[in-house]
XYZ file of C-alpha atoms in Angstrom:
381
model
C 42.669 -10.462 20.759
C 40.241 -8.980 18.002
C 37.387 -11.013 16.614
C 38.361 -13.176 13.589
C 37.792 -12.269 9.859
C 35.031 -12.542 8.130
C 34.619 -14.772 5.374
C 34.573 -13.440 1.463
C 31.240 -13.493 0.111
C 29.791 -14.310 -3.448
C 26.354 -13.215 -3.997
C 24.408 -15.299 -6.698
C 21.041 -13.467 -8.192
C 18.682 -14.057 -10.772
C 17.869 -12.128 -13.892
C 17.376 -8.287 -12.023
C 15.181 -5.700 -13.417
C 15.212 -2.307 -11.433
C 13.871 -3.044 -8.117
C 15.834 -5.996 -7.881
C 18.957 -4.369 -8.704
C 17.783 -1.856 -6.065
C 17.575 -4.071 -3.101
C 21.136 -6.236 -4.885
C 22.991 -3.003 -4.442
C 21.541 -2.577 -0.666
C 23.410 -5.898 0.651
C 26.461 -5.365 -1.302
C 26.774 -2.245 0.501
C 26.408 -4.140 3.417
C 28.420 -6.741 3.355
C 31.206 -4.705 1.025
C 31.713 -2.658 4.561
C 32.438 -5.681 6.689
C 34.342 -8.127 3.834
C 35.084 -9.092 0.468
C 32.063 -9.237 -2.112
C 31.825 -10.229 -5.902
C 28.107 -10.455 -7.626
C 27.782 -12.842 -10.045
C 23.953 -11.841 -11.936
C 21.980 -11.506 -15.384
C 21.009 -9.157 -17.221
C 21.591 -6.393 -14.604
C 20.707 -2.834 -15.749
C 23.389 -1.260 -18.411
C 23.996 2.069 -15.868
C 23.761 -0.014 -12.284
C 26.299 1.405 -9.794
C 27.405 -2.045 -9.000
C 29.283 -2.052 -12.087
C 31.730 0.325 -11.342
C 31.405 -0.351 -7.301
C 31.792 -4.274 -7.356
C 33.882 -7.207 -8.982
C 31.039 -8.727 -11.289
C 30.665 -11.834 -13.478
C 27.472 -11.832 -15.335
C 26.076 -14.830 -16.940
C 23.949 -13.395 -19.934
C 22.166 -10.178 -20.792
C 19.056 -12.061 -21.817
C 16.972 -11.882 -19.586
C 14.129 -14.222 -18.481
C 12.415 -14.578 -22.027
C 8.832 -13.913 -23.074
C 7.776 -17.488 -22.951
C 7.210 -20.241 -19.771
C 9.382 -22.077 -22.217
C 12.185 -19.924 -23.341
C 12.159 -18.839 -19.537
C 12.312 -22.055 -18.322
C 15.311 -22.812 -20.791
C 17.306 -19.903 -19.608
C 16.680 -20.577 -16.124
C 18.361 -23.976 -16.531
C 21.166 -22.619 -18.519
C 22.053 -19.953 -15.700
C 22.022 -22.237 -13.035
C 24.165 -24.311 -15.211
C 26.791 -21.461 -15.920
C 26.510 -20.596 -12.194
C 27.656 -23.790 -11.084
C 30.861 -23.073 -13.817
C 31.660 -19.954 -12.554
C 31.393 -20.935 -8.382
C 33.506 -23.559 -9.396
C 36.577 -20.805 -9.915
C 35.495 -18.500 -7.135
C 37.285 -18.590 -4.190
C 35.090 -17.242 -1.658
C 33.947 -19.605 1.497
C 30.247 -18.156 1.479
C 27.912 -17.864 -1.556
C 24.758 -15.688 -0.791
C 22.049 -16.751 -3.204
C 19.720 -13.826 -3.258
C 16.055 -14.385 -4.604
C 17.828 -17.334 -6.406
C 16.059 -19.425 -3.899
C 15.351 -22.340 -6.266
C 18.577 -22.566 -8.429
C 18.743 -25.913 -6.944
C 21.838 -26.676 -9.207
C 24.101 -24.145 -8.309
C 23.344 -24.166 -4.453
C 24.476 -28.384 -4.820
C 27.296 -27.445 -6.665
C 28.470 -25.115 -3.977
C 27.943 -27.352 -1.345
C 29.695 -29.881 -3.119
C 32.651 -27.320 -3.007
C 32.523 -27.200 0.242
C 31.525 -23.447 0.378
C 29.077 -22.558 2.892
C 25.564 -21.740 1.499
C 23.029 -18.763 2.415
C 19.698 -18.276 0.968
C 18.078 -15.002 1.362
C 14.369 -14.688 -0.002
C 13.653 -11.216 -1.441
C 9.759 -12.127 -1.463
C 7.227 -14.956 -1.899
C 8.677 -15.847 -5.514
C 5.963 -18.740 -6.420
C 3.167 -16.122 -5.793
C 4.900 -13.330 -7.713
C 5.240 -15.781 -10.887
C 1.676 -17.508 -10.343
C -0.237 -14.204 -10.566
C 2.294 -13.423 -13.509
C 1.256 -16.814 -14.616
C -2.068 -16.225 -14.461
C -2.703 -13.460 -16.812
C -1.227 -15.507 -19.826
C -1.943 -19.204 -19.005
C -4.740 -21.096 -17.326
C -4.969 -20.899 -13.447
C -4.605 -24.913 -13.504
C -1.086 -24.401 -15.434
C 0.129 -21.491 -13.838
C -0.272 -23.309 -10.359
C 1.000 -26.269 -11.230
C 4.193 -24.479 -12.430
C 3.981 -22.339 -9.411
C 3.844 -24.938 -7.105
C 6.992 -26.503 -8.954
C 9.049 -23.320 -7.948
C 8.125 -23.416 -4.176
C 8.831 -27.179 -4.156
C 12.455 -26.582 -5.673
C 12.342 -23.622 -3.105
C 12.120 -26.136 -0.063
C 14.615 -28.005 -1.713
C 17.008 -24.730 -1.428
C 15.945 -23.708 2.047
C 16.825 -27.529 3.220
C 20.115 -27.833 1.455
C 21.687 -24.714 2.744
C 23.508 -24.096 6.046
C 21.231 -20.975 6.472
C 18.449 -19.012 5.785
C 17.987 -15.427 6.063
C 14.375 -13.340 5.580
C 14.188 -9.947 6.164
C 11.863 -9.737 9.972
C 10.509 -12.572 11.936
C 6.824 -12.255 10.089
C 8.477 -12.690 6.819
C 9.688 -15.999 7.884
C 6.764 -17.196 9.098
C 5.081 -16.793 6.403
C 7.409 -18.397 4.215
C 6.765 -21.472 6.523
C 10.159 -21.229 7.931
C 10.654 -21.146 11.673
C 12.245 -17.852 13.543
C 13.383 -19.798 16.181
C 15.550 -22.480 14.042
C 19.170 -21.867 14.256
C 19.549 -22.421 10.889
C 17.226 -19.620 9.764
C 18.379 -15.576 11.229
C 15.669 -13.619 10.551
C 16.357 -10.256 10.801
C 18.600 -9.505 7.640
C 16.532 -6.618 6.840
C 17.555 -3.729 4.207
C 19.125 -0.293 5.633
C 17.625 3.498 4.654
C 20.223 5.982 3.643
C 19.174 7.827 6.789
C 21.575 10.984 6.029
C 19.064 11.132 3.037
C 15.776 10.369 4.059
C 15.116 12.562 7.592
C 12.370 14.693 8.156
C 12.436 17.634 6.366
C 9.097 19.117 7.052
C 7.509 18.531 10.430
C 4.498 16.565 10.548
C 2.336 19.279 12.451
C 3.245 21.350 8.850
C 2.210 19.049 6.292
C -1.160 19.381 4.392
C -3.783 16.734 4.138
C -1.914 14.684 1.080
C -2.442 11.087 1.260
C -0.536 9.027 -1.384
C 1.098 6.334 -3.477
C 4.942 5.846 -4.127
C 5.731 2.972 -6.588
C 5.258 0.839 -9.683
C 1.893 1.966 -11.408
C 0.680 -1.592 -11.787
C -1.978 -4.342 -10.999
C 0.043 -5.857 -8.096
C 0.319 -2.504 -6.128
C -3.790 -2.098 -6.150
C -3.471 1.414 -8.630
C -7.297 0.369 -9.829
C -8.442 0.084 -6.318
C -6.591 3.114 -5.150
C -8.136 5.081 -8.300
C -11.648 4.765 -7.074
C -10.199 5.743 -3.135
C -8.963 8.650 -4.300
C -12.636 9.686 -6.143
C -14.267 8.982 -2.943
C -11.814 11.076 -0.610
C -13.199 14.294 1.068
C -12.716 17.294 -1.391
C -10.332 18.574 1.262
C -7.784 15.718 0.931
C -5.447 15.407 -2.328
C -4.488 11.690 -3.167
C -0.976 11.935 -5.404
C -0.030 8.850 -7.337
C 3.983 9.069 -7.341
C 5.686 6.886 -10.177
C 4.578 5.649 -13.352
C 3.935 2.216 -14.539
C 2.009 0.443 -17.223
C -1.505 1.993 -15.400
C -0.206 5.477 -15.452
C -2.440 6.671 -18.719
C -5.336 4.255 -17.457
C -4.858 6.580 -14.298
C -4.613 9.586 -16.300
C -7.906 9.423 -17.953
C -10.129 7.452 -15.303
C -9.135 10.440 -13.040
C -9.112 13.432 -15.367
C -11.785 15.367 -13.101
C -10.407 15.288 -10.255
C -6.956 15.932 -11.650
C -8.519 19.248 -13.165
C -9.905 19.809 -9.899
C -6.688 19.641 -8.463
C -8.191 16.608 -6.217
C -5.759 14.582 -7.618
C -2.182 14.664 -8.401
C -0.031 12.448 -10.942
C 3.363 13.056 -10.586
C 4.891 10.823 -13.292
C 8.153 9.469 -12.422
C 10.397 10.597 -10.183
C 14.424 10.516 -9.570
C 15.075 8.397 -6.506
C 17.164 11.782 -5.406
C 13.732 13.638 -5.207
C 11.923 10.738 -3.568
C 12.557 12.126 0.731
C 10.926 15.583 -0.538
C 7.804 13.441 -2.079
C 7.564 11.357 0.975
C 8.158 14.945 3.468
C 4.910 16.267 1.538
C 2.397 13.284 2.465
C 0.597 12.887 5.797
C 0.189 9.117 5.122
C 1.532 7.095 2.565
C -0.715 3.932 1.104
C 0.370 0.619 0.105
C -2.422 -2.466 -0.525
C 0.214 -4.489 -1.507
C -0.068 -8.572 -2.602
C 2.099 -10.221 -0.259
C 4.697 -11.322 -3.107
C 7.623 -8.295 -1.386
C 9.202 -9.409 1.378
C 9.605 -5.524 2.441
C 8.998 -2.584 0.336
C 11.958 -0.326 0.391
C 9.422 2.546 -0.018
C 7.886 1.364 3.304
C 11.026 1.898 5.331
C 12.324 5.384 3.582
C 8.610 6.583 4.416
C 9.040 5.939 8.070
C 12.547 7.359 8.210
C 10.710 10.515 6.832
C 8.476 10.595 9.921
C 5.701 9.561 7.251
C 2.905 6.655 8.851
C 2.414 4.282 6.620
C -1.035 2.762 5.645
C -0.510 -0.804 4.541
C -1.120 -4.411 3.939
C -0.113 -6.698 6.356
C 1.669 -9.189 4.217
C 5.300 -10.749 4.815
C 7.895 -8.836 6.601
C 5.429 -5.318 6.778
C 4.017 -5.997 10.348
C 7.569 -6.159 11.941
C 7.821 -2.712 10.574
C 4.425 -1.264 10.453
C 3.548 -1.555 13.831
C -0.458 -0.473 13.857
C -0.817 2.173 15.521
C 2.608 2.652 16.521
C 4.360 3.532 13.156
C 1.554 2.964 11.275
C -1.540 1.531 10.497
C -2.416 -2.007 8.731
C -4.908 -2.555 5.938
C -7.386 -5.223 6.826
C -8.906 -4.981 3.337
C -8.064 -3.606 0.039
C -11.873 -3.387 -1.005
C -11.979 0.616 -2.125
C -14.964 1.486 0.322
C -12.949 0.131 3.234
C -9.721 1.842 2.099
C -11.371 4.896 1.950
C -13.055 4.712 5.277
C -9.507 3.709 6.945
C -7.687 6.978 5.078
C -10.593 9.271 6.448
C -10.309 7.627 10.086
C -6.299 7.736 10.185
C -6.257 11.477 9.061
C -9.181 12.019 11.904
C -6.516 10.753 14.918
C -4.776 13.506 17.472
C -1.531 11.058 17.887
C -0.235 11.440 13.975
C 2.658 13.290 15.226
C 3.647 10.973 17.794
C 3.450 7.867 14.767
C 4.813 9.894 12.713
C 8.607 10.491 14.997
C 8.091 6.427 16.304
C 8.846 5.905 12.682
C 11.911 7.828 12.338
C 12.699 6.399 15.805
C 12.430 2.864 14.641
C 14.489 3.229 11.199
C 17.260 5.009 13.317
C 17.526 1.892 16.308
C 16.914 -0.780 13.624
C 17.368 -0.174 9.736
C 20.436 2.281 10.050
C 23.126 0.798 7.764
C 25.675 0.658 11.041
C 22.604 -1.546 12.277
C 22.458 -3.366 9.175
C 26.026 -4.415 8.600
C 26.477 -5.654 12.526
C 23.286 -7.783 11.446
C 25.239 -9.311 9.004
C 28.473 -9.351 11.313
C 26.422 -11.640 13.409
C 24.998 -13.586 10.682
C 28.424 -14.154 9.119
C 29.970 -14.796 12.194
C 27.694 -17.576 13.287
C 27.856 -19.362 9.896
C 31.612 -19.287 9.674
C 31.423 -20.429 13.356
């Protein structure tokens, strides 16, 4: 006798802007290979592949709002037209992705009788208190913060699982590994046929850079003043753009004339494994608000160490010294002095194929979706 089918899945998400919709199209892939999947979303991105890939009901192309209050409006309203819709879906399990805290609709399922899954994409109070920060008072913008993460805990308690990307991840969202409620290894898949080594390691020149957003959170002002202070022999590219890409542009106009520095400007995510194939270490001093940078994983299936923070789910992946190195601080003197020492090592080559090694065994997408067989499986058990 064959194993039994899986359940049908619903996926629930917040508002998604582009990375969002990035990682939201990762799972569906996923679990649209091993069952039945429907998205119901928000304002997800007019030319998203999910629309023409996956049965979607979306609640409102609004958005989040410009305002704590007009935000805080809409985010009752969509949990209130969530609970609506799950009401008429007919799947047994409803995935709430990032939605960690729509409280309402994750009752309302339960209440259905549907089993529930919450899957973290990050540390969300921490993403919207340093949002919070830069337009409120830090006494406000914690105090709203801390509201999140306590309607958070309510989530993670009233569902029959929890899933975080690695082990660390959990941990640091003070959930336990071990709990048999929580499976902590749900972890995105690289496109693998796409992102392989194309240029060996011994080939590549001495290019250290950045792939990503061009903004405060992903330490762009730090990284400016690393890349100043870099021997003249090593070329620091900045690939993406962002709202610090003309900041970057003219605090770095010598060494861009001096070819010391390269700013690539955006870049198709088709062209992204030949970026990542030209760098002999790619950078990240992240805040811990991700719970695992896609652009960490596709670097290390391109036999490309990465250089990063330690925060959330990164250790699991970035193994220091093994596939890469960790950032113990993002202070531009010590960032600097880390780059020199990493491009100094004899065993780059050897990091650099434990990389590839490790996104093959582990982040495949046929490892992936038997991840979520499992997951399924036990839930539905």
């Amino acid at each position: 006798m064959g194993e039994p089918p899986l359940p049908d899945v619903c996926v629930v998400t917040h508002p998604l802007a582009a990375a969002g919709e990035n990682a939201t199209r990762s799972l569906l892939d996923i679990l649209g290979a091993i069952t039945g999947v429907a998205l119901v979303t928000a304002d997800l991105p007019e030319d998203s592949e999910i629309r023409e890939k996956r049965e979607l009901v979306e609640l409102t192309r609004k958005g989040a709002g410009d305002s704590v209050l007009v935000a805080a409006v809409r985010f009752l309203l969509n949990q209130l037209r969530m609970c609506r819709v799950l009401a008429d879906r007919d799947e047994e399990v409803v995935l709430f992705y990032g939605a960690t805290s729509y409280v309402l609709p994750i009752l309302a399922a339960k209440l259905l009788g549907k089993t529930v899954v919450v899957e973290p994409r990050g540390d969300v109070p921490l993403t919207l208190r340093l949002n919070w920060e830069q337009r409120m008072p830090d006494r406000v913008a914690w105090t709203l913060a801390g509201l999140v993460k306590a309607l958070e805990r309510v989530g993670f308690t009233l569902a029959d699982g929890v899933v975080t990307y690695t082990p660390e991840m959990a941990r640091q969202l003070d959930l336990h590994p071990e709990s048999q409620r929580v499976f902590p290894t749900g972890a995105r898949y690289v496109r693998t046929e796409e992102f392989d080594v194309e240029r060996p390691y011994e080939d590549r020149d001495r290019v250290v850079g950045f792939l990503g957003r061009l903004d405060e959170e992903k330490g762009i002002r730090e990284l400016a003043v690393v890349a100043k202070n870099l021997p003249a022999d090593v070329t620091f590219r900045f690939v993406g753009d962002g709202d610090l890409g003309g900041w970057l542009e003219r605090e770095l106009a010598a060494e861009i004339e001096a070819g010391r520095v390269e700013l690539t400007g955006w870049v198709d995510h088709d062209d992204v494994p030949t970026q990542l194939n030209d760098l002999a270490l790619l950078v990240l001093p992240s805040q811990p608000t991700e719970g695992l940078p896609t652009t960490i994983l596709e670097a290390l299936a391109c036999g490309t160490p990465v250089y990063a923070s330690p925060v959330s789910g990164v250790p699991d992946v970035v193994r220091d010294g093994e596939t890469g190195f960790h950032i113990p601080s993002r202070e531009p003197t010590a960032l600097a002095a880390g780059i020199e020492e990493i491009l100094a090592r004899d065993d780059l080559a050897n990091i650099s194929e434990n990389g590839r090694d490790l996104i093959e065994a582990e982040y495949s997408f046929e490892a992936a979706c038997e991840r979520y067989r499992q997951i399924l499986f036990a839930l539905s058990g």
